[in-house]
Structures are given as structure tokens and as C-alpha cells.
mmCIF file of C-alpha atoms and ligand atoms in Angstrom:
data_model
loop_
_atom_site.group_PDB
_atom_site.id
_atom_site.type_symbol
_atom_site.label_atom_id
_atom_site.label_comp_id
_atom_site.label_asym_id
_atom_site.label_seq_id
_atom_site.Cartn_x
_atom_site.Cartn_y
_atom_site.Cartn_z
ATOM 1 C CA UNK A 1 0.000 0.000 0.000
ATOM 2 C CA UNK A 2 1.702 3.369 -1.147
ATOM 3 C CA UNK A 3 2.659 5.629 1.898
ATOM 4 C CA UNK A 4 2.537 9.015 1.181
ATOM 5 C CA UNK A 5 5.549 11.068 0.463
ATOM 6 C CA UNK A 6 5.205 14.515 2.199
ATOM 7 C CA UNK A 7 4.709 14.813 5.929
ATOM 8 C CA UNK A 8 1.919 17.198 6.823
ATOM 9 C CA UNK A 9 2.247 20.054 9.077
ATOM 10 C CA UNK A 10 0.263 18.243 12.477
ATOM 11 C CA UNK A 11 -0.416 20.853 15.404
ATOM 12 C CA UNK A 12 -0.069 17.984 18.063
ATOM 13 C CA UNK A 13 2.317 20.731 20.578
ATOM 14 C CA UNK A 14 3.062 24.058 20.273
ATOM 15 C CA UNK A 15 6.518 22.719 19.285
ATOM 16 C CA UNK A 16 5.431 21.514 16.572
ATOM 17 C CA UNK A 17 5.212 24.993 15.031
ATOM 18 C CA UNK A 18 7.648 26.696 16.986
ATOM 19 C CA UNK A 19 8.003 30.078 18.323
ATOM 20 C CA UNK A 20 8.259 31.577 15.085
ATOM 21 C CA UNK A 21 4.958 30.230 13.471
ATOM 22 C CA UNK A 22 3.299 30.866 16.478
ATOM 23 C CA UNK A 23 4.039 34.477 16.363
ATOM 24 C CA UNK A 24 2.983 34.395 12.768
ATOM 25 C CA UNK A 25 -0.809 32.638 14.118
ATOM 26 C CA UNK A 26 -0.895 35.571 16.564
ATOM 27 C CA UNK A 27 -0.315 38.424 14.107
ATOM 28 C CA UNK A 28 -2.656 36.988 11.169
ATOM 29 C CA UNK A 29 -5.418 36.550 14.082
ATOM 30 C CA UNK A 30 -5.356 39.522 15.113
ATOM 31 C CA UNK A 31 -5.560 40.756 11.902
ATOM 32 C CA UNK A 32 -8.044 38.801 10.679
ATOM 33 C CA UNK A 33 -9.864 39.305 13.886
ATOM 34 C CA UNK A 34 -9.951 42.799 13.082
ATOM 35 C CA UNK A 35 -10.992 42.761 9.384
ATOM 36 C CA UNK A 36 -14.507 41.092 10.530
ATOM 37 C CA UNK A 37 -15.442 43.219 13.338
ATOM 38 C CA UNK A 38 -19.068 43.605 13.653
ATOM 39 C CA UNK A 39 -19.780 41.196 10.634
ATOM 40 C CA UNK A 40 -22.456 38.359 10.942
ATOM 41 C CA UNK A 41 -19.884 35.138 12.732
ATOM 42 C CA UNK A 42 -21.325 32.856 9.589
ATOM 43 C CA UNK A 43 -19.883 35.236 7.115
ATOM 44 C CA UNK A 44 -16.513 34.215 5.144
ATOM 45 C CA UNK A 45 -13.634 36.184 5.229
ATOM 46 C CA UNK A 46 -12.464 38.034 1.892
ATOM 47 C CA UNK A 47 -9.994 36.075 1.004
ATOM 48 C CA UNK A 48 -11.667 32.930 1.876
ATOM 49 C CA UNK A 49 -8.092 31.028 2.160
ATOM 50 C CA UNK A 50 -9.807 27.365 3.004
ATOM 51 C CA UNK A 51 -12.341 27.555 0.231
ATOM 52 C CA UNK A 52 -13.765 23.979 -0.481
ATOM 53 C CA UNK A 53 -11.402 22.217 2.210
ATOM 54 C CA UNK A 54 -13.187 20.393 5.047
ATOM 55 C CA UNK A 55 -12.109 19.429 8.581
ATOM 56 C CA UNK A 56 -13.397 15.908 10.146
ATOM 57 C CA UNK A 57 -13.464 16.593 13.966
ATOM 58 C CA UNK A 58 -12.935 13.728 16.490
ATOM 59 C CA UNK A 59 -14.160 13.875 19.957
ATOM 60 C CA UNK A 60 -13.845 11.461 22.957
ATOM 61 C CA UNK A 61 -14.041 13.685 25.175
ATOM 62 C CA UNK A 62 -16.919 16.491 25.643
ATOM 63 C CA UNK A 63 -16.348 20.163 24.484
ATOM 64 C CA UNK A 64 -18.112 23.283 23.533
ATOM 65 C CA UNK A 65 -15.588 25.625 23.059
ATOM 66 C CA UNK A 66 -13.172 23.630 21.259
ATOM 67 C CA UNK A 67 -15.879 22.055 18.712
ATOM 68 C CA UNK A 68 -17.910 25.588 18.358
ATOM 69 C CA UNK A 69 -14.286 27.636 17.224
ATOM 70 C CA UNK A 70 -13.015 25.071 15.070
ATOM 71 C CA UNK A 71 -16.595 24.680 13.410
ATOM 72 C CA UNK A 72 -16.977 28.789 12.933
ATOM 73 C CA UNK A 73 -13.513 29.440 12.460
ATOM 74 C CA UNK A 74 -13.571 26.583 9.436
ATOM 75 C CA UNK A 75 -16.384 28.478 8.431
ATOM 76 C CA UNK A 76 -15.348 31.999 8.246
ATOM 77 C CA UNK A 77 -11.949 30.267 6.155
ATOM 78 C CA UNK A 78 -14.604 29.682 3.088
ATOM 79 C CA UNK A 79 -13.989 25.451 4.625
ATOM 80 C CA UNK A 80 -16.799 23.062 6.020
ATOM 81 C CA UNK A 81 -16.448 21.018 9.391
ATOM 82 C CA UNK A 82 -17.436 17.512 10.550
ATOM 83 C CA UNK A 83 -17.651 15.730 13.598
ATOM 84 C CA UNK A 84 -17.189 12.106 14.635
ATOM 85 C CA UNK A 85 -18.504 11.602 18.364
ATOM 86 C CA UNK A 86 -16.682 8.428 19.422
ATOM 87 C CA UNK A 87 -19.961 7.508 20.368
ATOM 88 C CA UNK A 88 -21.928 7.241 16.895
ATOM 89 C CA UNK A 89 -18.683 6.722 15.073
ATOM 90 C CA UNK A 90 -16.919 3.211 14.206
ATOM 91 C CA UNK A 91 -14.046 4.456 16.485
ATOM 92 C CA UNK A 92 -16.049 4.039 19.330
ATOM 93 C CA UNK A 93 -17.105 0.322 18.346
ATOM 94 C CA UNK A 94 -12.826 -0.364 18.228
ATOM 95 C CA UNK A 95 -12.031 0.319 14.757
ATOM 96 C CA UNK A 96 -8.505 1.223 14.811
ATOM 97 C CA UNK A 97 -6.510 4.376 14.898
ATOM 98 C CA UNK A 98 -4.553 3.289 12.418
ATOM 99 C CA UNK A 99 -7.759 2.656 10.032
ATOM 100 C CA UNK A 100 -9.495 5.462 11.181
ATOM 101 C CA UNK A 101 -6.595 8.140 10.521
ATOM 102 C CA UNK A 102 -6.257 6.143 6.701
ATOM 103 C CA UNK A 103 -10.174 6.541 6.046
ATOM 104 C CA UNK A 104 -10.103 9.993 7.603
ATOM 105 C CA UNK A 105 -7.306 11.398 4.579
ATOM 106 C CA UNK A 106 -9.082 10.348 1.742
ATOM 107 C CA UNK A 107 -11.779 11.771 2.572
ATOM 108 C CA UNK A 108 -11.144 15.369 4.748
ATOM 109 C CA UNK A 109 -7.691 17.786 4.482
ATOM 110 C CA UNK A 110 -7.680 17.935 8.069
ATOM 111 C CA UNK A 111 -8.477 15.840 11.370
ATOM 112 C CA UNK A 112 -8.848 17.354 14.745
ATOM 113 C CA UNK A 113 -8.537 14.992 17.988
ATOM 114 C CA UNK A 114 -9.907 15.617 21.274
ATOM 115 C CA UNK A 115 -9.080 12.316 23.283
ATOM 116 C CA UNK A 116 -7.937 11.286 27.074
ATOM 117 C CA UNK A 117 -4.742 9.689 25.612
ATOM 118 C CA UNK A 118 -2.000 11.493 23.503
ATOM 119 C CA UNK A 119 -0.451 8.537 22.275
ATOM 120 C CA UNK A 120 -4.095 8.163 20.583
ATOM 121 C CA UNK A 121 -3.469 11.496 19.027
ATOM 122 C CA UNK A 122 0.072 10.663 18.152
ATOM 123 C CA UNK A 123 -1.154 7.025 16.319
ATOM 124 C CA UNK A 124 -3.232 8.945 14.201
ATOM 125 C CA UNK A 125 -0.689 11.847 13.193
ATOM 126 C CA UNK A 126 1.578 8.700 12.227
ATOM 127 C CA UNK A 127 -0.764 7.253 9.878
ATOM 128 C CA UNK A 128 -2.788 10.359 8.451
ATOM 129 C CA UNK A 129 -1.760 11.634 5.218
ATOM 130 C CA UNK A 130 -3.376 15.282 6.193
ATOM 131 C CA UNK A 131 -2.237 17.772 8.996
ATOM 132 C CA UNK A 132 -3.960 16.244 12.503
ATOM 133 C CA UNK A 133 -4.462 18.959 15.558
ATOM 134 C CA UNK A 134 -4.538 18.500 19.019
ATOM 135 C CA UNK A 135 -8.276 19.501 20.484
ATOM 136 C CA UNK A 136 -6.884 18.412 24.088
ATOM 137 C CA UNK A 137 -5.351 15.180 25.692
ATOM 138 C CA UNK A 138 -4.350 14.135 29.015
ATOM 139 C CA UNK A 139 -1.291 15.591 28.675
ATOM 140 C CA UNK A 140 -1.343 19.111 26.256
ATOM 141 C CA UNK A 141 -4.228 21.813 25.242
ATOM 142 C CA UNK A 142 -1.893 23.614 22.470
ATOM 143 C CA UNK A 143 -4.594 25.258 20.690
ATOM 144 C CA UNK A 144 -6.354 26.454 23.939
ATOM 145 C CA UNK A 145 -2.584 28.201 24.588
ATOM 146 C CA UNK A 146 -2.671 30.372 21.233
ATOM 147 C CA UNK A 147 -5.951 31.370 21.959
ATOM 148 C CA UNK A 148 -4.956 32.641 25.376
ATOM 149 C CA UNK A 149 -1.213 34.072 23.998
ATOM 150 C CA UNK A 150 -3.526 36.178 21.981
ATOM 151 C CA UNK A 151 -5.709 37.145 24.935
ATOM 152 C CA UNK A 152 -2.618 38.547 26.255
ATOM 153 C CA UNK A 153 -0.778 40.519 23.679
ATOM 154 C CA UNK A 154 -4.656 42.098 23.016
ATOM 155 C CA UNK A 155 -4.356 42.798 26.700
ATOM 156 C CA UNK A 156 -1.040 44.866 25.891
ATOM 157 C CA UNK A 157 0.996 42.307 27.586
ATOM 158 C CA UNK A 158 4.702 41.637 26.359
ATOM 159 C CA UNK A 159 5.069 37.624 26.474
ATOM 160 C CA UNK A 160 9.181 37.656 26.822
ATOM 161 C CA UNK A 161 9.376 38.590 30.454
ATOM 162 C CA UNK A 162 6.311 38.569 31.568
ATOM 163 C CA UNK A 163 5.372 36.755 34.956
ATOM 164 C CA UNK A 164 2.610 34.233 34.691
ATOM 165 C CA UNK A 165 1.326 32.622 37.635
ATOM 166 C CA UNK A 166 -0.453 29.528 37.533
ATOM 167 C CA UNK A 167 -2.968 28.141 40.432
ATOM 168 C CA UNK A 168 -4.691 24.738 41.031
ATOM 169 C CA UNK A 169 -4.068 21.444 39.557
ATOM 170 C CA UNK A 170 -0.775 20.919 37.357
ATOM 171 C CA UNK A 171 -2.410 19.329 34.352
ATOM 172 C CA UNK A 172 -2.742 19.494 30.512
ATOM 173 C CA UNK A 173 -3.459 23.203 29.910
ATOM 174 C CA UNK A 174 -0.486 24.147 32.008
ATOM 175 C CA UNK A 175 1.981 21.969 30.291
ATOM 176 C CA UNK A 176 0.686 23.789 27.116
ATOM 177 C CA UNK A 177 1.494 27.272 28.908
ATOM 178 C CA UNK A 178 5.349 25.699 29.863
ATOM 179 C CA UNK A 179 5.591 25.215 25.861
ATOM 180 C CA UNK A 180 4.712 28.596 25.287
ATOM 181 C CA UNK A 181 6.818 29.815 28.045
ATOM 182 C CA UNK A 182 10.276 28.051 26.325
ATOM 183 C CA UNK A 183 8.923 29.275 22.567
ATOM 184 C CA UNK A 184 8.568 33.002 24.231
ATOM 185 C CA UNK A 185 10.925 33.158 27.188
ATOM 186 C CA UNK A 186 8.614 34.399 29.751
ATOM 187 C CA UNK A 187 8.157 32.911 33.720
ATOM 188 C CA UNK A 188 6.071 30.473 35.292
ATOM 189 C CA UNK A 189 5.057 30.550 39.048
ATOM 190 C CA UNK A 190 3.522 27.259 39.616
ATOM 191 C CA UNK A 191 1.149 27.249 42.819
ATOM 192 C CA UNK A 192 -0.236 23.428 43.272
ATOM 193 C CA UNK A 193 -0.989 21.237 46.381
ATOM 194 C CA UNK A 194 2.429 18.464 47.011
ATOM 195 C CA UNK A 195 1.581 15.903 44.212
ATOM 196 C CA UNK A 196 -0.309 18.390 41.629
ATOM 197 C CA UNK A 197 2.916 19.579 40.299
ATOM 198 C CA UNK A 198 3.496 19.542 36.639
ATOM 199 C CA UNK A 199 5.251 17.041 34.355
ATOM 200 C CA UNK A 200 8.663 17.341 34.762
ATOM 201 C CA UNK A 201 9.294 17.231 31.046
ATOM 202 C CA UNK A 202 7.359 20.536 30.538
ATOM 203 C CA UNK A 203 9.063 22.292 33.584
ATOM 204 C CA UNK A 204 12.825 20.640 32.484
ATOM 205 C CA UNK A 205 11.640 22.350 28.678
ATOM 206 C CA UNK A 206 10.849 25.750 30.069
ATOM 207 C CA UNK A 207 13.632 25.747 32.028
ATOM 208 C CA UNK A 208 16.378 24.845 29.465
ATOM 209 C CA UNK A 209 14.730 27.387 27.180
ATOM 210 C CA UNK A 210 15.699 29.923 29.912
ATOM 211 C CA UNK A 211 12.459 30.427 31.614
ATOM 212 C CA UNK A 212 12.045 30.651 35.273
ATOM 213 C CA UNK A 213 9.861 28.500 36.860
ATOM 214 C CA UNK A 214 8.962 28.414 40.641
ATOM 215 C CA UNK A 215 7.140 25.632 41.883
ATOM 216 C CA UNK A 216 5.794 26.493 44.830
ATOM 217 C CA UNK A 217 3.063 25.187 47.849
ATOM 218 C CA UNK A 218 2.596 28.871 48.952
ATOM 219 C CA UNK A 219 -0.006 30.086 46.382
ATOM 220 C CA UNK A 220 0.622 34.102 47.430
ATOM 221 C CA UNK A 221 3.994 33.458 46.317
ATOM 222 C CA UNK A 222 2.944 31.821 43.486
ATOM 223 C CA UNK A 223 0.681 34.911 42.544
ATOM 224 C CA UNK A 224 3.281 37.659 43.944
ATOM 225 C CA UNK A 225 4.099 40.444 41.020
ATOM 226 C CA UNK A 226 2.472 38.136 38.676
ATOM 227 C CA UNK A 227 1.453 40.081 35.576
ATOM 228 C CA UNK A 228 -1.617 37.066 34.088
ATOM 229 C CA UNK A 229 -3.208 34.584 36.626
ATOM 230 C CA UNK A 230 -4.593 31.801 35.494
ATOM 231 C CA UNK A 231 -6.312 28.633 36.745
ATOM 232 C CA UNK A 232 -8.355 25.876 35.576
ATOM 233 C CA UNK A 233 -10.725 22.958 36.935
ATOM 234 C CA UNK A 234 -9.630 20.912 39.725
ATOM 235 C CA UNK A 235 -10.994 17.826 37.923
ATOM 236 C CA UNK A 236 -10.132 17.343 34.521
ATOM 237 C CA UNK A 237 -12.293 15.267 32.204
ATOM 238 C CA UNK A 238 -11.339 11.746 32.823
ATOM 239 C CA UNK A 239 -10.156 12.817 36.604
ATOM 240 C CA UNK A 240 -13.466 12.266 38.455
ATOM 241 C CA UNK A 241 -12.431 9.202 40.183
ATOM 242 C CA UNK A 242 -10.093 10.970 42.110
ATOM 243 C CA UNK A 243 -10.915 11.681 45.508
ATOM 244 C CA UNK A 244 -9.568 13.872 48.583
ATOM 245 C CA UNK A 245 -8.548 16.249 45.454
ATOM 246 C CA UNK A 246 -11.020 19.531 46.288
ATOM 247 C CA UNK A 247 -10.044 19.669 50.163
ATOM 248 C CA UNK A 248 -5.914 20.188 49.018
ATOM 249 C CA UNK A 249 -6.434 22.254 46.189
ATOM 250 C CA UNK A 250 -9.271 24.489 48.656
ATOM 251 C CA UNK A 251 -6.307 27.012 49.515
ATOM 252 C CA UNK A 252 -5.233 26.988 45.563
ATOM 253 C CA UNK A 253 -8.661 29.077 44.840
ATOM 254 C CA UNK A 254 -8.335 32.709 42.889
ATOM 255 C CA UNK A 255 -10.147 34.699 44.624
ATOM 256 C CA UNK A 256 -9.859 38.522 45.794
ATOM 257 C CA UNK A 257 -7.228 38.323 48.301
ATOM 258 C CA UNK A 258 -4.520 36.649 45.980
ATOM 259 C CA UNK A 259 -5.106 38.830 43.017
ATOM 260 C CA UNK A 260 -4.166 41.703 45.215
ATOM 261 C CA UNK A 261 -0.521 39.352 44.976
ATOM 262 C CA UNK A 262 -0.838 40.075 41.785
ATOM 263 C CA UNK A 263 0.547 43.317 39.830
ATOM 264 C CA UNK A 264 -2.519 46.280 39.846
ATOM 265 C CA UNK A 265 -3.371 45.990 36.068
ATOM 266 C CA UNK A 266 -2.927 42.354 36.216
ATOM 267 C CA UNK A 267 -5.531 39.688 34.300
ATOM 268 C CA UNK A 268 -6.859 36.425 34.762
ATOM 269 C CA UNK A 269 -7.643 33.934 32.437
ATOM 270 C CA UNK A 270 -8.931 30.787 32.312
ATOM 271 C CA UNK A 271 -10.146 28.239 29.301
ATOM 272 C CA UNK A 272 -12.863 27.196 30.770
ATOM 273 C CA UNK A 273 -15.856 25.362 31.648
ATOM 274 C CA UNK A 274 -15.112 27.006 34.677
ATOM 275 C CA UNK A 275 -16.745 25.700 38.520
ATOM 276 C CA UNK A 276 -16.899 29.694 39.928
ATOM 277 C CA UNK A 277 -16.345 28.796 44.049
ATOM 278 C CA UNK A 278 -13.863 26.548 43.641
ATOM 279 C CA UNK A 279 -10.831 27.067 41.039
ATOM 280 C CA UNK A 280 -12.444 31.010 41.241
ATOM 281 C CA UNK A 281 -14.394 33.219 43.133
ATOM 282 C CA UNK A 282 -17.145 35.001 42.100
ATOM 283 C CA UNK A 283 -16.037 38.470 42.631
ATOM 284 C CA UNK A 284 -12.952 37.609 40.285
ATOM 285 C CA UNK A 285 -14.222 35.414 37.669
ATOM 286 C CA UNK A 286 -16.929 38.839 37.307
ATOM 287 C CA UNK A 287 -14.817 41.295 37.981
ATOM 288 C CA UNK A 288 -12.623 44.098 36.105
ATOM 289 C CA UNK A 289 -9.326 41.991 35.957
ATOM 290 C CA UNK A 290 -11.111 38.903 34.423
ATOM 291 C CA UNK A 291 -10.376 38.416 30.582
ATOM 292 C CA UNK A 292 -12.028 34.972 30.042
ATOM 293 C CA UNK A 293 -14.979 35.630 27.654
ATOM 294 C CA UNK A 294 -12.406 37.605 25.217
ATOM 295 C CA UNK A 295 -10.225 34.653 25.930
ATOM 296 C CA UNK A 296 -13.460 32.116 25.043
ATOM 297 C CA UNK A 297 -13.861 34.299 22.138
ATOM 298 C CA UNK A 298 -10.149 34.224 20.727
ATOM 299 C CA UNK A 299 -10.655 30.313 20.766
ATOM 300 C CA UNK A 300 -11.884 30.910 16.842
ATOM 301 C CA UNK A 301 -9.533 33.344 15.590
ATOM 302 C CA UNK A 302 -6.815 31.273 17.337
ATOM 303 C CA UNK A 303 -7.904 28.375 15.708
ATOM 304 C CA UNK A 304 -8.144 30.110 12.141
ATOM 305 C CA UNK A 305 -4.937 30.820 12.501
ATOM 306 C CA UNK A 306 -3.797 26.678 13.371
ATOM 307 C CA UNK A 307 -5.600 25.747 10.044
ATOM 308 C CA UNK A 308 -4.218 28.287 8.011
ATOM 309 C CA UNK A 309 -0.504 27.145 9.231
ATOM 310 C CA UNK A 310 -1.332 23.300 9.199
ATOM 311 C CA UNK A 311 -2.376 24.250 5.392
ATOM 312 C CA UNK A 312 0.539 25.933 4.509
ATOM 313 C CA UNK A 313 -0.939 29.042 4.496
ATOM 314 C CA UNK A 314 1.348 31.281 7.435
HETATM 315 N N1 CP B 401 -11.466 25.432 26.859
HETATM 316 C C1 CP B 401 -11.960 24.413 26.151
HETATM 317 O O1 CP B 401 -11.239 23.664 25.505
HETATM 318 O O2 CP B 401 -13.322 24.321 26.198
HETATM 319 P P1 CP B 401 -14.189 23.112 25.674
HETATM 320 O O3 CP B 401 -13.896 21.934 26.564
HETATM 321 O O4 CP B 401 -15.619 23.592 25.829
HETATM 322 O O5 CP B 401 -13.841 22.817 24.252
HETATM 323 N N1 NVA B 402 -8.006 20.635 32.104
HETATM 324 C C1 NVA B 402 -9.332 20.587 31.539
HETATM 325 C C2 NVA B 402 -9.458 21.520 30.391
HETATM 326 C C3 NVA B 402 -10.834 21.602 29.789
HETATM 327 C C4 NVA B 402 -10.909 22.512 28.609
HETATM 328 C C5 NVA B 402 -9.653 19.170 31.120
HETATM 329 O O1 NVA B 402 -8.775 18.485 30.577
HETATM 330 O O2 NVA B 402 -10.773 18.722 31.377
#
């Protein structure tokens, strides 16, 4: 059976695009972001760069955000989206990766994976024939982390430098921030519980990059100076089985008090689905310093900006 010849441009880690590229996604999506202000979401843009080219979604895992951007953002390329719920779909009744990903590139130009293993997501990057993105896995959110470097430069925030401090659990959306934080050489301050810390691999990357990162029990310290706060569920999808979690992460919570830690014009983000009382409080999830709707928002023109580099296109 003929292999094919070219490897496609996969999004599986921020690495996989590299600093350079990324900066590229952020400058086109802000353009672009610009270009269709006040315009109807279901309108195309001019140039309609991903006429006739379709995305097949896969999803093992539930999402809104994630499927809704990708779906729009397709759209507003001049492309068409699909979805496969591992539910409905032969995957789900144990066709293989392998199969699927062969099935999947003769008939879309691009897959998307959201899925609780990464290996899963690897498998199929190995045998598609078209670029395949990473919608989230156990262990990376990349395209969550463009969306929310985007937030941040619209928030007239300088990346190389700049102190991020990160609250809660040490899980898949902060290993995607440690990428970001070798590709743009700013710092990490890594407040978890004792046995929430991060991967090591992601810390050991930011670090050789040059990027400081504290890990830290203290979660003041953790937010001290900090110019972005961010936090995310305590629970993860695929998680819920594990117990005595919410009592350690309890003094991990963003709330009023540890903002003040933070610099005065500081933000917070977070991807969200957010549970506002524990990760957050109210009065900062609401409040003036919050960012997280523009962040939800800058999931599409992120994403945009992912297909147009997978294609070729940036
Ligand atoms: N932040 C995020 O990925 O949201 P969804 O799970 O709704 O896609
Ligand atoms: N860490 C969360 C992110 C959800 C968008 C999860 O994996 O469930």
C-alpha cells in the first residue's frame, strides 16, 4: 500500500510549530480578527483562504468551546467542518486508529482529535496523510494556549518577560502554557498542592529554554508580582475518580485576596468550563481583571490561525 511522500504540518504541541509560526498565528489573528469586526460570525472572510477544504473533527471527550471555534472558524476560512462523536462513530465500536486516521485522509484535508490519551493522538498523526491537531489530551491543550497568547498581547501584555502565575491542579493546559513559556521566554510561578505539580518534562523544557519557573506550595507566592493569573478545573475530564482532590487544592482558589498578589493591572484567564467557588471566586471570575470571555472568544480566531498554518498558508 503506497505511503505518502510529504509529511503534513500536524499541530499535536506548540513545538510543533515553533516560536516563530506561532508568532505568525498571533499576528494573522489579530488581523483577521480585526478585518470582521461587527460582521455576521457565519460570514466568510475576503480572502476565503480554506475555500472547499473540510475538517473531520474527532471527539472522545466532551467540548463546547473547542468544537464551536473550530466549526466557525472553518467556516469563516470559506472550509466546512465535521464531527465524529466516538460515540456514533466506528471508532467508538474499536475500529482502529490506524484505520481510522487512513479513512479519515481520503476523505477530509484535516483531522482534529480531542481524546484522554495522547499517544491516541500521536497514532493517528503517524498514519494520516493530512495535517492532525490536538483539540486536548491528558497531557497538552496547544490550541487552547494560542488562543490565550492572543488574549494577552490584546491585553497589551509583552510575552518575553512577563510573569505568569499559575494556580490549582498541574495538568494538561499548564503543560501547554510551559511550551509557550520556552517558545517566548517568559516565567512560570507554579502554585499546586504536594503531588499536583506539573510534568517534569514541561518544567525541564521551560527551564532549558531559559524560563524561570517556581514551583511552589505557597499560592501568594505563586501569585506575587504576577502580571496574568490563570487557573483551571480541579478535575479534569477523565479525573473524576479521584478523591480527597477539592479539600488540598481548597487554599489553591483565585479569589480577591490573591489577586491583590498580583501586579494592579494584572488579568486572569482561564479556558474554561469554569466551577466559579472553587478554582475562582465570584467576585474575580466577574470582575474588572477577568479576561475569560475575550479569551473564550479568541478560541476561533486562534484556531483560524492553526488551520491556516497546518495548510501551509502562514
Ligand atoms: N477550553 C476548552 O477547551 O473548552 P471546551 O472543553 O468547551 O472545548
Ligand atoms: N483541564 C481541563 C481543560 C478543559 C478545557 C480538562 O482536561 O478537562
Amino acid at each position: 500500500m503506497a505511503e505518502p511522500t510529504a509529511a503534513p504540518r500536524s499541530f499535536l504541541d506548540l513545538s510543533d510549530a515553533g516560536g516563530d509560526a506561532i508568532a505568525a498565528m498571533l499576528a494573522d489573528a489579530q488581523d483577521r480578527k480585526a478585518a470582521r469586526r461587527e460582521w455576521p460570525k457565519g460570514k466568510t472572510d475576503a480572502d476565503a483562504p480554506l475555500a472547499g477544504h473540510v475538517l473531520g473533527m474527532i471527539f472522545e471527550k466532551n467540548s463546547t468551546r473547542t468544537r464551536v471555534s473550530f466549526d466557525i472558524g472553518m467556516g469563516q476560512l470559506g472550509g466546512t467542518s465535521l464531527i465524529l462523536d466516538s460515540g456514533t462513530s466506528q471508532l467508538g465500536r474499536g475500529e482502529s486508529i490506524a484505520d481510522t486516521a487512513r479513512v479519515l485522509s481520503r476523505m477530509v484535508d484535516a483531522i482534529m482529535i480531542r481524546t484522554d490519551d495522547h499517544a491516541k493522538a500521536e497514532e493517528l498523526a503517524h498514519h494520516a496523510s493530512v495535517p492532525v491537531i490536538n483539540g486536548l489530551t491528558d497531557r497538552s491543550h496547544p490550541c487552547q494556549i494560542v488562543a490565550d497568547l492572543l488574549t494577552m498581547v490584546e491585553q497589551g501584555k509583552a510575552l518575553p518577560g512577563l510573569e505568569l502565575a499559575w494556580l490549582g491542579d498541574g495538568n494538561n493546559v499548564l503543560h501547554s502554557i510551559l511550551e509557550a513559556a520556552a517558545l517566548f521566554k517568559f516565567n512560570v510561578r507554579v502554585g499546586t498542592p504536594q503531588g499536583y505539580e506539573p510534568a517534569a518534562e514541561f518544567v525541564g523544557m521551560a527551564r532549558a529554554a531559559g524560563s524561570q519557573v517556581t514551583l511552589t506550595q505557597d499560592a501568594a507566592e505563586a501569585a506575587r508580582g504576577a502580571d496574568i493569573v490563570v487557573t483551571d478545573t480541579w478535575v479534569s475530564m477523565g479525573q473524576e475518580h479521584v478523591h480527597n482532590k477539592l479539600a488540598a487544592m481548597a487554599p489553591f482558589q483565585v479569589d480577591a485576596a490573591l489577586m491583590a498578589q498580583a501586579k494592579p493591572d494584572a488579568r486572569f484567564l482561564h479556558c474554561l468550563p469554569a466551577h466559579v467557588g472553587d478554582e475562582v471566586s465570584e467576585e474575580v471570575f466577574e470582575g474588572d481583571q477577568s479576561v475569560v470571555f475575550d479569551e473564550a472568544e479568541n478560541r476561533i480566531h486562534a484556531q483560524k490561525s492553526i488551520l491556516l498554518w497546518c495548510f501551509g498558508r502562514l
